Short mmCIF file of C-alpha atoms in Angstrom, two decimals:
data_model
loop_
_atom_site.label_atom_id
_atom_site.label_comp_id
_atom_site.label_asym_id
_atom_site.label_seq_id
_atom_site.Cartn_x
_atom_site.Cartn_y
_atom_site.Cartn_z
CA UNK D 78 80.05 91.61 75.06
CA UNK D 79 76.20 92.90 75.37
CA UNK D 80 73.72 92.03 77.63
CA UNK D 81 70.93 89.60 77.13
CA UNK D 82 67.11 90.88 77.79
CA UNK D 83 64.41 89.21 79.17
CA UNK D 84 60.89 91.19 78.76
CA UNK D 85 58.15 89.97 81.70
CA UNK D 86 55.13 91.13 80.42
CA UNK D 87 52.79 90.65 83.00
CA UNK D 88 52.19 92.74 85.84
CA UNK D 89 55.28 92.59 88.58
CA UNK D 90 53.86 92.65 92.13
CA UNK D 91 55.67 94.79 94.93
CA UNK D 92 56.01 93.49 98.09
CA UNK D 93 54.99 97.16 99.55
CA UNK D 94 51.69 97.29 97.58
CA UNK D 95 52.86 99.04 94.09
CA UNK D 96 52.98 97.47 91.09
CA UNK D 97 55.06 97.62 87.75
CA UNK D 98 52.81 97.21 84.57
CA UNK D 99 55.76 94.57 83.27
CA UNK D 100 59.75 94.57 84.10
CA UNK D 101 62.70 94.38 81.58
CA UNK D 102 65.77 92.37 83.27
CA UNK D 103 69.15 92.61 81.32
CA UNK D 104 71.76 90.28 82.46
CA UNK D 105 74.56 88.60 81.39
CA UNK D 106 76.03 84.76 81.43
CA UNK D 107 78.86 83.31 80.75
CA UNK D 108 79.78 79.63 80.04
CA UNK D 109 76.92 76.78 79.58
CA UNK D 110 74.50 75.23 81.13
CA UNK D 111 74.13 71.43 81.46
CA UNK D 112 71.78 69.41 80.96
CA UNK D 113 70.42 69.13 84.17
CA UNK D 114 70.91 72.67 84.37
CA UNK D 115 71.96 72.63 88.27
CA UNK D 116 75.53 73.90 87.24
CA UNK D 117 74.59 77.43 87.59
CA UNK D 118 76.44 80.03 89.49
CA UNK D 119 74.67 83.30 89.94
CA UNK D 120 76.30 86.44 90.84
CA UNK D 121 74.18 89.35 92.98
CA UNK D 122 75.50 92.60 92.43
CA UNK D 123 75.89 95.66 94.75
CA UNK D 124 74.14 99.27 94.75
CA UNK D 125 76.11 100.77 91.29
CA UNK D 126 77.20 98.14 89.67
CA UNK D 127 75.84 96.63 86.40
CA UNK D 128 75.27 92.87 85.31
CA UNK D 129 78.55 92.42 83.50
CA UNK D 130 80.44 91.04 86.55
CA UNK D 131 82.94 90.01 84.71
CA UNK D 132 83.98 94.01 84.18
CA UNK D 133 83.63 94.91 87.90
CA UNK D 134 84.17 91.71 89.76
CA UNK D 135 87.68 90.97 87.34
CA UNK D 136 89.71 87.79 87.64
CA UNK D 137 86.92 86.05 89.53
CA UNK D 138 85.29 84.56 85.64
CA UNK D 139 86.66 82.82 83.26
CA UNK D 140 88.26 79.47 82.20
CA UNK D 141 90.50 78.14 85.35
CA UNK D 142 88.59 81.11 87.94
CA UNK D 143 86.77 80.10 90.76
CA UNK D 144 83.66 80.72 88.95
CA UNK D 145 84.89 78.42 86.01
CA UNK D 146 83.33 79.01 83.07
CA UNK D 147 84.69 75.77 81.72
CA UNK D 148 82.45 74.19 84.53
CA UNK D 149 79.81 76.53 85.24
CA UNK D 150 76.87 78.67 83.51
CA UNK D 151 77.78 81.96 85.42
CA UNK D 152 75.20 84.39 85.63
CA UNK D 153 74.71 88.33 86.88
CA UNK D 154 71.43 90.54 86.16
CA UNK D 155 70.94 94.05 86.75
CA UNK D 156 68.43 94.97 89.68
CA UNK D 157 65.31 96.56 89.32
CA UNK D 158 65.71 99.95 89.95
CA UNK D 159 68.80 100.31 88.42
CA UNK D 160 70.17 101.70 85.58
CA UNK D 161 71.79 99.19 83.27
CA UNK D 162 68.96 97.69 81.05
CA UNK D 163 66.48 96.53 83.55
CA UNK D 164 63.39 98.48 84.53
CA UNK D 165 64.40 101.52 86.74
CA UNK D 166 62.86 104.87 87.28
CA UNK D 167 64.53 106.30 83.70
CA UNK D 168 62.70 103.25 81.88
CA UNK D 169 59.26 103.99 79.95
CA UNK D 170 56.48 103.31 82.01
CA UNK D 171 54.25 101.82 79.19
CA UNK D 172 50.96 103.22 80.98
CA UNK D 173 52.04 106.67 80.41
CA UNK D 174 54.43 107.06 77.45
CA UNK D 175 56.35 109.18 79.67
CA UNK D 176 60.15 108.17 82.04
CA UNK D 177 58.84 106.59 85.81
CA UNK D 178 61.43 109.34 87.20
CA UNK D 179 59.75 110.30 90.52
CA UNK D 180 56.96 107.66 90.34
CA UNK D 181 59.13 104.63 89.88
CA UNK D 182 57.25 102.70 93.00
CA UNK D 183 58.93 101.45 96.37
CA UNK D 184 60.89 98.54 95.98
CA UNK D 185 62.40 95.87 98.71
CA UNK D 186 64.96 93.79 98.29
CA UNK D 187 62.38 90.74 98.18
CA UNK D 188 60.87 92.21 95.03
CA UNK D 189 64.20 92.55 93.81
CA UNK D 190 64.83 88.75 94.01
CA UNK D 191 61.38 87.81 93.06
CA UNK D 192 62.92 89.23 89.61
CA UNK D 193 65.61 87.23 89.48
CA UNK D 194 63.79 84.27 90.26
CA UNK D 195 61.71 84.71 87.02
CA UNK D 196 64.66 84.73 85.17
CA UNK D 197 66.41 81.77 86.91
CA UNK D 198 63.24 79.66 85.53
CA UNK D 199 62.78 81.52 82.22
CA UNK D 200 66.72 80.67 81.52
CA UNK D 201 65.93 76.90 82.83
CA UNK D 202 68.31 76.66 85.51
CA UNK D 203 67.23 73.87 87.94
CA UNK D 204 69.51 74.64 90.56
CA UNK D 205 71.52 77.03 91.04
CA UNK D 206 74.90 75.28 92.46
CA UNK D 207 76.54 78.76 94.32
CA UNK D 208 74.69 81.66 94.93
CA UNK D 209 77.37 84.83 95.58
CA UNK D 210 76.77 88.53 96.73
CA UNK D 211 79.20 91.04 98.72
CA UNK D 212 77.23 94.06 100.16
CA UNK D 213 73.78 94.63 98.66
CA UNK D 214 74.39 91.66 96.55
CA UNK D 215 74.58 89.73 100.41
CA UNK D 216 70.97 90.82 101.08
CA UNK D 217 69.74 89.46 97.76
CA UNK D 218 71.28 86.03 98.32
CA UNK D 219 70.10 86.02 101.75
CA UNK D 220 66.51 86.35 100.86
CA UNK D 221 66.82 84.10 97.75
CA UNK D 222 68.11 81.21 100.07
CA UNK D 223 65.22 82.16 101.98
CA UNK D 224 62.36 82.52 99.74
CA UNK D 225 63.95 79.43 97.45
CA UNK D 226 65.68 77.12 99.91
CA UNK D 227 65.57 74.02 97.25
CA UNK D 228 66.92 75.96 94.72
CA UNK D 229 69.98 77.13 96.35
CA UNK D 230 73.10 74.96 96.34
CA UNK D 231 75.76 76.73 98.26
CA UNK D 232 76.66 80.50 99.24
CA UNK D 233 79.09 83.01 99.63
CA UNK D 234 79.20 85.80 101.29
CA UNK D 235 81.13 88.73 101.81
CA UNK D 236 81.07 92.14 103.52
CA UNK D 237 77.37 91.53 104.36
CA UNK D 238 74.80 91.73 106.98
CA UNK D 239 71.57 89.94 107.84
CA UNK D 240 69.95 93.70 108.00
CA UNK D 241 70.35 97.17 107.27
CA UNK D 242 72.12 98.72 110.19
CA UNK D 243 71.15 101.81 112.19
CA UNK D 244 74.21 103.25 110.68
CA UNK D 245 73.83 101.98 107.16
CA UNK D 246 70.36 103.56 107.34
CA UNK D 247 71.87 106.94 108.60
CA UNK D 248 74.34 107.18 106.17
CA UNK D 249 71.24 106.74 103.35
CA UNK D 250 69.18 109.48 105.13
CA UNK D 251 72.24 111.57 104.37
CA UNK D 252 72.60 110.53 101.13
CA UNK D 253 69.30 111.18 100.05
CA UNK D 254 69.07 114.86 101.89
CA UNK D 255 71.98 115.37 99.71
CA UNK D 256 69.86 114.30 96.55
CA UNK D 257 66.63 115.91 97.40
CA UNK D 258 68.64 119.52 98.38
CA UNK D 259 69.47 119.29 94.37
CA UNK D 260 66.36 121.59 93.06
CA UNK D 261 66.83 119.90 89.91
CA UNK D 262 65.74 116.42 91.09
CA UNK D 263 62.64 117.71 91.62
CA UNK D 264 61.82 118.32 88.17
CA UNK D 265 61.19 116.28 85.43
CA UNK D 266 64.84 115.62 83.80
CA UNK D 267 66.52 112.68 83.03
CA UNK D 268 69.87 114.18 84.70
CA UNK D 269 67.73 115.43 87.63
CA UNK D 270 69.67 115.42 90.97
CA UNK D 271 72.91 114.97 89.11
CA UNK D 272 74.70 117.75 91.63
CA UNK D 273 72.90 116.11 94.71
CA UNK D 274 74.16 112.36 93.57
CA UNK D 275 77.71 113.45 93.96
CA UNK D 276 77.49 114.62 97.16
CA UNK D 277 75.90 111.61 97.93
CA UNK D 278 78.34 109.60 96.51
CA UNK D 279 81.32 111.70 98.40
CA UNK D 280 79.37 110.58 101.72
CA UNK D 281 79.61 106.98 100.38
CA UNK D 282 82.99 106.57 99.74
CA UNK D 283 84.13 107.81 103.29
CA UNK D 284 82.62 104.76 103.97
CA UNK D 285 83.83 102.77 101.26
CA UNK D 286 87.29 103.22 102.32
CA UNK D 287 88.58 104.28 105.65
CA UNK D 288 91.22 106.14 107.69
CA UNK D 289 94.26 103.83 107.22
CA UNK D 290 93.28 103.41 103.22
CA UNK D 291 92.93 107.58 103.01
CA UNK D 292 96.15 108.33 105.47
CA UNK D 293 98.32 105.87 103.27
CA UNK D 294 97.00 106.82 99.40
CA UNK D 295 95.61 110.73 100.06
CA UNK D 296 98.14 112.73 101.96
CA UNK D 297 99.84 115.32 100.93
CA UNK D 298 103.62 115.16 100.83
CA UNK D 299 103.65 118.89 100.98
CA UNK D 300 103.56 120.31 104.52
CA UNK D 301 103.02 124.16 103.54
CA UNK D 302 99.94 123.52 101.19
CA UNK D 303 96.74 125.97 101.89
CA UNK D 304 94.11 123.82 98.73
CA UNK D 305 94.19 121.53 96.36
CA UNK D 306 94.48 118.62 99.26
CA UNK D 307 94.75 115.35 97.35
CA UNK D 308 92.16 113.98 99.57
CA UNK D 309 89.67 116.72 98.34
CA UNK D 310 90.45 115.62 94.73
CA UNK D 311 89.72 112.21 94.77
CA UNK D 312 86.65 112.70 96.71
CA UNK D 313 85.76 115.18 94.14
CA UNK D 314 86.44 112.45 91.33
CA UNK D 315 84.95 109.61 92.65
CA UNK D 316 82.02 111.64 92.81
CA UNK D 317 81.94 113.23 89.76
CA UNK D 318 82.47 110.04 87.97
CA UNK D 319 79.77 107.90 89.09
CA UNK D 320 77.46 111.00 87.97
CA UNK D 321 79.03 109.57 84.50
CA UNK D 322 77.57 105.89 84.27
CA UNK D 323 74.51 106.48 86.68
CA UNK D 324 71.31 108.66 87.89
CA UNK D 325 70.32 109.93 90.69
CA UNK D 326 66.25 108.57 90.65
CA UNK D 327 68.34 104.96 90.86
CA UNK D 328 70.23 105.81 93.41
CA UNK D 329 67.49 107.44 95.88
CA UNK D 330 65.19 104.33 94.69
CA UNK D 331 68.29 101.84 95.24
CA UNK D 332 69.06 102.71 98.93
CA UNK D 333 65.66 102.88 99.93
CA UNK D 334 65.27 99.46 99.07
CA UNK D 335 68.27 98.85 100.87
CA UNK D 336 67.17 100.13 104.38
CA UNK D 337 64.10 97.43 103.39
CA UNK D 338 66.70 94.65 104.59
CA UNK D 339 65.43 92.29 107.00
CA UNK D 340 65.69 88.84 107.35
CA UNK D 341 63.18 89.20 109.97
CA UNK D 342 60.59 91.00 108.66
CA UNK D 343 57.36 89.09 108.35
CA UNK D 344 58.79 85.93 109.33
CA UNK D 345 58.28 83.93 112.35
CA UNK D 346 60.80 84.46 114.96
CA UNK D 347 64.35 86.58 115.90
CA UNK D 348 66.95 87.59 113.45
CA UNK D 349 68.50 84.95 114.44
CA UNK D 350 65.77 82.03 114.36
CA UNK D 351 65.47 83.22 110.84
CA UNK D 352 69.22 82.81 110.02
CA UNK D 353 69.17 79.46 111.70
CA UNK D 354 66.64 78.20 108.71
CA UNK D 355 69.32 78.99 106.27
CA UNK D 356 70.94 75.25 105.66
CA UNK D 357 72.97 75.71 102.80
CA UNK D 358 76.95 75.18 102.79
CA UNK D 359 78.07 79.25 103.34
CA UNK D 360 81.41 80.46 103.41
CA UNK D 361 81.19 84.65 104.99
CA UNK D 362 84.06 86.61 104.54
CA UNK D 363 84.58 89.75 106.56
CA UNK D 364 86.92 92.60 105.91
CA UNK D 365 88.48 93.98 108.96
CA UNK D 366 88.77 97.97 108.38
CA UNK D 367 85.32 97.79 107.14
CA UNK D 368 83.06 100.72 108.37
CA UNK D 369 80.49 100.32 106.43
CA UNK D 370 79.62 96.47 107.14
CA UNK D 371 81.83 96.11 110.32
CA UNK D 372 83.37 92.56 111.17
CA UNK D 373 80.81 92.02 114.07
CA UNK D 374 77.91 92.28 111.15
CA UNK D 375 79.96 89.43 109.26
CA UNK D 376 80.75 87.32 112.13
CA UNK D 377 77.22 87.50 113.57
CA UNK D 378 75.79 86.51 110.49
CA UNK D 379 78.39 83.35 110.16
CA UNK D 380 77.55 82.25 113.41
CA UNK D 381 73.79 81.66 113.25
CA UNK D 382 73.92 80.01 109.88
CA UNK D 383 73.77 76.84 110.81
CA UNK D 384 76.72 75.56 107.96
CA UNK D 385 78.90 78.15 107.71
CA UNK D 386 82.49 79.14 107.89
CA UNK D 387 84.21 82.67 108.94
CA UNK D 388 86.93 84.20 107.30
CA UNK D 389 88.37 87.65 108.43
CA UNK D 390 90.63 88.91 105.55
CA UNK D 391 92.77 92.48 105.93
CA UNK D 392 92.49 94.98 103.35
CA UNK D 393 93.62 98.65 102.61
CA UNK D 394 90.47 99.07 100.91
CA UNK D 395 88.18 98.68 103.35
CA UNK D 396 84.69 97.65 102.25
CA UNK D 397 85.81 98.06 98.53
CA UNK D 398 88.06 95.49 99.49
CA UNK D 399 85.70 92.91 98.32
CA UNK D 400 86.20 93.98 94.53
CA UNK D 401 89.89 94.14 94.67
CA UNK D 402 91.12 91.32 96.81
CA UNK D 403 90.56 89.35 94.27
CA UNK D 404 93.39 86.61 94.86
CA UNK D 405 92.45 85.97 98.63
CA UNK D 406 88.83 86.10 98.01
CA UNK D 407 89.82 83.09 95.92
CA UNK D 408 92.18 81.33 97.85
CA UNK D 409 89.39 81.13 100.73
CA UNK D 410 86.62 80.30 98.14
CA UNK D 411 88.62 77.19 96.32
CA UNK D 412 89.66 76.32 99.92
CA UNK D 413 86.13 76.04 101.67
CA UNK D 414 85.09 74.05 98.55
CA UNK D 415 87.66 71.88 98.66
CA UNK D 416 86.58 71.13 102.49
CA UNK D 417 82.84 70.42 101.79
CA UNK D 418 84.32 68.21 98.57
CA UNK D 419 85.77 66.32 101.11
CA UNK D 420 82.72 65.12 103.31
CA UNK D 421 80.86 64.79 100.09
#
């Protein structure tokens, strides 16, 4: 299955004062839309992922999922400032000829939805029925519900917050002295930073995971061993293998715009006055063993949306956990439908 494009060409204002000359958006959909097109379920993806959700996100679309393609028109796009079809820094800027690279502009994670929402109306969707994002993809629904509140049905959310931490933010500034100590992303090649992004990428998945997951999958069963720790390995793979299927001018560009998360910002009010505007049906699902979104971030959020319903699942994976726990991520989802079915 390929993508789908959709080619904006007009200029694409930025929330911090850039602009892009016109934006490319690839994306993906699955199923149909009816013909009241309010049957729309839109997927928000995290930091590295693509718009093919049904490759990353797997058992979650399809005929009989919980994002029923035999009911729904599912949709996923790739972010701005990714990597994956839609305008990012290694797209041609058409002003110069020449790869944005370094001078891809500033993005937020406003400007990132403002994208989507020229897609939701170029592909005719009315209303979007469920709007769903775990981690970065949280933020985007967040701000959509926000920004759009007629448009948005219902939401879910998982692993999320209603802004970028102090410690999320630290754990960027570390990724990005890692990038920007690689001489080579300094210069004016596509694989630029390649060396830096994997140390990056090594400091992400120590958050990713967690003690319990790394004790239990990455020991070594031999006590007398002096290198080759199994722990070092995988670290070494995970890193070396997003440097495979991404770039490093994305990433930098990608978790700026994360550290842009705020509810808050520019709006009248407290975090949580904010929230409490937010009146759509929400089911949040926390993971506990989650260090990277703890489950005070997910409960906080759940208890200032004004309709919204908390569910703390386990998982060995920690924050990855919301890719993998596929089967209780649906059990709770089909469950807290089946509730608001019931007052409807």
């Amino acid at each position: 299955m390929e993508p789908q494009f959709y080619h904006h060409q007009k200029k694409f204002q930025l929330e911090a004062g850039g602009q892009l000359p016109e934006i490319t958006i690839a994306y993906y959909t699955w199923g149909n839309l009816n013909a009241t097109g309010d049957n729309a379920i839109w997927i928000c993806h995290a930091l590295t992922a693509s718009a093919n959700a049904a490759d990353w996100w797997k058992g979650m679309i399809g005929d009989g999922c919980v994002f029923d393609t035999a009911k729904n028109f599912i949709v996923c796009a790739n972010i701005i400032g990714s990597c994956y079809g839609t305008t990012g820094p290694l797209s041609i800027n058409p002003e110069t000829g020449k790869m944005y690279l370094h001078t891809f502009p500033a993005i937020t994670i406003r400007d990132i939805v403002a994208a989507h929402e020229l897609l939701r109306q170029h592909l005719n969707i009315k209303k979007i029925a469920l709007l769903a994002g775990g981690s970065l993809g949280g933020y985007q629904v967040l701000e959509w519900s926000l920004l759009q509140p007629a448009v948005i049905g219902q939401q879910f959310l998982i692993v999320t917050s209603a802004k970028e931490t102090a410690w999320g933010i630290a754990i960027h500034t570390a990724q990005r002295m890692a990038i920007e100590t690689d001489e080579s992303f300094a210069t004016e090649k596509e694989n630029g930073g390649e060396k830096g992004l994997a140390t990056a990428r090594a400091i992400g998945m120590l958050t990713y995971r967690n003690y319990k997951s790394f004790i239990q999958t990455q020991t070594d069963d031999d006590k007398n061993k002096l290198c080759d720790f199994r722990a070092s390995s995988y670290i070494k793979y995970q890193a070396q293998k997003l440097t495979q299927r991404f770039n490093a001018y994305s990433y930098h560009t990608l978790i700026n715009s994360m550290d842009t998360h705020n509810v808050a910002r520019n709006r009248e009010g407290s975090i949580d006055n904010v929230l409490q505007q937010i009146k759509q049906p929400t089911l949040v699902i926390g993971i506990v063993g989650d260090v990277l979104c703890p489950l005070e971030e997910t409960a906080f959020l759940a208890s200032q949306l004004p309709n919204a319903k908390f569910v703390a699942i386990d998982s060995l994976y920690g924050h990855d956990g919301f890719l993998v726990e596929v089967n209780l991520i649906t059990k709770h989802i089909h469950e807290w439908r089946e509730t608001l079915d019931a007052f409807n």
